[in-house]
């Protein structure tokens, strides 16, 4: 009993530690490169994109290593049973998409913008650094964000699915909006951004395999990114 409590406590600390590392690392990419005497602002767009890409991949690799005892068995299981997982959980993506569209339609009636500031940032970045934006959004972000917001929160709330889903989803949504809004009313966009977080967390509680929400996250971001590219091409 005592051994089990110690393991749970260490897991909780690991979850807090990874979350803290992610938040700090995400806020310091420009300070990190300055340690090598390089001014980020003096770099070309290409070099900025390459640096940020490798920086985010580096963060992801570090977190994968920390969670290797969880991630590797889950990955092997997912490779073996991916078709079964896909058939069972892809329906939740359609539910998620419908709820996001509905909430966005409601929110735009109360705000001066048709899309969130975060979405505008993605579109602008896509214009100037399309390869970087595509790789990070479609491939890096799903792995990194699911490990941080799902696996870390699962370790912090190991015995309560409700709190795990609520806090995991809300912080996930908040991270996509806070820091990218013009008016307080724009914080309403936390709702549609939190919906994927709630759904991904729910999928994780059911599948008990972190690679399942990662795969659905891949699909979602990939489709959204392709739509953004299509809109840019026809506009």
PDB file of N, CA and C in Angstrom, residues 181-215:
ATOM      1  N   UNK A 181      -5.277  37.616 -27.703  1.00  0.00           N
ATOM      2  CA  UNK A 181      -6.622  38.186 -27.800  1.00  0.00           C
ATOM      3  C   UNK A 181      -6.552  39.705 -27.674  1.00  0.00           C
ATOM      4  N   UNK A 182      -7.498  40.383 -28.307  1.00  0.00           N
ATOM      5  CA  UNK A 182      -7.534  41.848 -28.285  1.00  0.00           C
ATOM      6  C   UNK A 182      -8.460  42.393 -27.213  1.00  0.00           C
ATOM      7  N   UNK A 183      -9.601  41.736 -27.024  1.00  0.00           N
ATOM      8  CA  UNK A 183     -10.588  42.174 -26.044  1.00  0.00           C
ATOM      9  C   UNK A 183     -10.933  41.008 -25.123  1.00  0.00           C
ATOM     10  N   UNK A 184     -11.433  41.341 -23.931  1.00  0.00           N
ATOM     11  CA  UNK A 184     -11.785  40.293 -22.970  1.00  0.00           C
ATOM     12  C   UNK A 184     -12.840  39.344 -23.535  1.00  0.00           C
ATOM     13  N   UNK A 185     -13.721  39.892 -24.369  1.00  0.00           N
ATOM     14  CA  UNK A 185     -14.789  39.065 -24.935  1.00  0.00           C
ATOM     15  C   UNK A 185     -14.206  37.948 -25.813  1.00  0.00           C
ATOM     16  N   UNK A 186     -12.979  38.196 -26.336  1.00  0.00           N
ATOM     17  CA  UNK A 186     -12.342  37.184 -27.176  1.00  0.00           C
ATOM     18  C   UNK A 186     -11.952  35.938 -26.387  1.00  0.00           C
ATOM     19  N   UNK A 187     -11.941  36.053 -25.057  1.00  0.00           N
ATOM     20  CA  UNK A 187     -11.631  34.883 -24.226  1.00  0.00           C
ATOM     21  C   UNK A 187     -12.701  33.798 -24.358  1.00  0.00           C
ATOM     22  N   UNK A 188     -13.834  34.170 -24.931  1.00  0.00           N
ATOM     23  CA  UNK A 188     -14.876  33.167 -25.172  1.00  0.00           C
ATOM     24  C   UNK A 188     -14.384  32.062 -26.102  1.00  0.00           C
ATOM     25  N   UNK A 189     -13.351  32.369 -26.906  1.00  0.00           N
ATOM     26  CA  UNK A 189     -12.812  31.360 -27.813  1.00  0.00           C
ATOM     27  C   UNK A 189     -12.128  30.214 -27.051  1.00  0.00           C
ATOM     28  N   UNK A 190     -11.944  30.399 -25.741  1.00  0.00           N
ATOM     29  CA  UNK A 190     -11.431  29.293 -24.929  1.00  0.00           C
ATOM     30  C   UNK A 190     -12.380  28.100 -25.024  1.00  0.00           C
ATOM     31  N   UNK A 191     -13.674  28.377 -25.188  1.00  0.00           N
ATOM     32  CA  UNK A 191     -14.668  27.299 -25.242  1.00  0.00           C
ATOM     33  C   UNK A 191     -14.436  26.367 -26.428  1.00  0.00           C
ATOM     34  N   UNK A 192     -14.422  26.878 -27.675  1.00  0.00           N
ATOM     35  CA  UNK A 192     -14.195  25.953 -28.797  1.00  0.00           C
ATOM     36  C   UNK A 192     -12.817  25.307 -28.788  1.00  0.00           C
ATOM     37  N   UNK A 193     -11.819  26.006 -28.225  1.00  0.00           N
ATOM     38  CA  UNK A 193     -10.495  25.403 -28.150  1.00  0.00           C
ATOM     39  C   UNK A 193     -10.406  24.361 -27.040  1.00  0.00           C
ATOM     40  N   UNK A 194     -11.252  24.480 -26.032  1.00  0.00           N
ATOM     41  CA  UNK A 194     -11.252  23.502 -24.941  1.00  0.00           C
ATOM     42  C   UNK A 194     -11.972  22.220 -25.339  1.00  0.00           C
ATOM     43  N   UNK A 195     -12.910  22.328 -26.257  1.00  0.00           N
ATOM     44  CA  UNK A 195     -13.682  21.145 -26.672  1.00  0.00           C
ATOM     45  C   UNK A 195     -12.782  20.010 -27.166  1.00  0.00           C
ATOM     46  N   UNK A 196     -11.789  20.274 -28.041  1.00  0.00           N
ATOM     47  CA  UNK A 196     -10.884  19.177 -28.407  1.00  0.00           C
ATOM     48  C   UNK A 196     -10.163  18.600 -27.197  1.00  0.00           C
ATOM     49  N   UNK A 197      -9.772  19.483 -26.267  1.00  0.00           N
ATOM     50  CA  UNK A 197      -9.101  19.009 -25.065  1.00  0.00           C
ATOM     51  C   UNK A 197      -9.967  18.060 -24.266  1.00  0.00           C
ATOM     52  N   UNK A 198     -11.252  18.396 -24.124  1.00  0.00           N
ATOM     53  CA  UNK A 198     -12.185  17.523 -23.408  1.00  0.00           C
ATOM     54  C   UNK A 198     -12.327  16.176 -24.134  1.00  0.00           C
ATOM     55  N   UNK A 199     -12.484  16.255 -25.457  1.00  0.00           N
ATOM     56  CA  UNK A 199     -12.678  15.030 -26.248  1.00  0.00           C
ATOM     57  C   UNK A 199     -11.431  14.149 -26.222  1.00  0.00           C
ATOM     58  N   UNK A 200     -10.262  14.754 -26.417  1.00  0.00           N
ATOM     59  CA  UNK A 200      -9.019  13.982 -26.388  1.00  0.00           C
ATOM     60  C   UNK A 200      -8.813  13.327 -25.015  1.00  0.00           C
ATOM     61  N   UNK A 201      -9.147  14.065 -23.958  1.00  0.00           N
ATOM     62  CA  UNK A 201      -9.004  13.517 -22.606  1.00  0.00           C
ATOM     63  C   UNK A 201      -9.973  12.356 -22.395  1.00  0.00           C
ATOM     64  N   UNK A 202     -11.193  12.526 -22.901  1.00  0.00           N
ATOM     65  CA  UNK A 202     -12.190  11.455 -22.771  1.00  0.00           C
ATOM     66  C   UNK A 202     -11.728  10.204 -23.520  1.00  0.00           C
ATOM     67  N   UNK A 203     -11.199  10.395 -24.724  1.00  0.00           N
ATOM     68  CA  UNK A 203     -10.688   9.271 -25.517  1.00  0.00           C
ATOM     69  C   UNK A 203      -9.574   8.557 -24.760  1.00  0.00           C
ATOM     70  N   UNK A 204      -8.724   9.340 -24.111  1.00  0.00           N
ATOM     71  CA  UNK A 204      -7.610   8.743 -23.366  1.00  0.00           C
ATOM     72  C   UNK A 204      -8.111   7.918 -22.177  1.00  0.00           C
ATOM     73  N   UNK A 205      -9.143   8.420 -21.483  1.00  0.00           N
ATOM     74  CA  UNK A 205      -9.669   7.662 -20.345  1.00  0.00           C
ATOM     75  C   UNK A 205     -10.261   6.334 -20.804  1.00  0.00           C
ATOM     76  N   UNK A 206     -10.836   6.316 -22.003  1.00  0.00           N
ATOM     77  CA  UNK A 206     -11.454   5.096 -22.514  1.00  0.00           C
ATOM     78  C   UNK A 206     -10.429   4.136 -23.114  1.00  0.00           C
ATOM     79  N   UNK A 207      -9.496   4.667 -23.884  1.00  0.00           N
ATOM     80  CA  UNK A 207      -8.538   3.809 -24.593  1.00  0.00           C
ATOM     81  C   UNK A 207      -7.356   3.402 -23.715  1.00  0.00           C
ATOM     82  N   UNK A 208      -7.015   4.273 -22.756  1.00  0.00           N
ATOM     83  CA  UNK A 208      -5.843   4.059 -21.887  1.00  0.00           C
ATOM     84  C   UNK A 208      -4.554   3.931 -22.703  1.00  0.00           C
ATOM     85  N   UNK A 209      -4.563   4.555 -23.868  1.00  0.00           N
ATOM     86  CA  UNK A 209      -3.386   4.557 -24.731  1.00  0.00           C
ATOM     87  C   UNK A 209      -3.201   5.977 -25.271  1.00  0.00           C
ATOM     88  N   UNK A 210      -2.121   6.639 -24.878  1.00  0.00           N
ATOM     89  CA  UNK A 210      -1.921   8.037 -25.245  1.00  0.00           C
ATOM     90  C   UNK A 210      -1.783   8.232 -26.749  1.00  0.00           C
ATOM     91  N   UNK A 211      -1.405   7.180 -27.462  1.00  0.00           N
ATOM     92  CA  UNK A 211      -1.250   7.291 -28.913  1.00  0.00           C
ATOM     93  C   UNK A 211      -2.593   7.416 -29.637  1.00  0.00           C
ATOM     94  N   UNK A 212      -3.674   7.034 -28.979  1.00  0.00           N
ATOM     95  CA  UNK A 212      -4.996   7.148 -29.606  1.00  0.00           C
ATOM     96  C   UNK A 212      -5.408   8.620 -29.731  1.00  0.00           C
ATOM     97  N   UNK A 213      -5.404   9.422 -28.630  1.00  0.00           N
ATOM     98  CA  UNK A 213      -5.698  10.845 -28.823  1.00  0.00           C
ATOM     99  C   UNK A 213      -4.666  11.552 -29.688  1.00  0.00           C
ATOM    100  N   UNK A 214      -3.417  11.089 -29.648  1.00  0.00           N
ATOM    101  CA  UNK A 214      -2.405  11.685 -30.533  1.00  0.00           C
ATOM    102  C   UNK A 214      -2.811  11.493 -31.990  1.00  0.00           C
ATOM    103  N   UNK A 215      -3.285  10.297 -32.337  1.00  0.00           N
ATOM    104  CA  UNK A 215      -3.669  10.016 -33.721  1.00  0.00           C
ATOM    105  C   UNK A 215      -4.877  10.842 -34.153  1.00  0.00           C
TER     106      UNK A 215
END
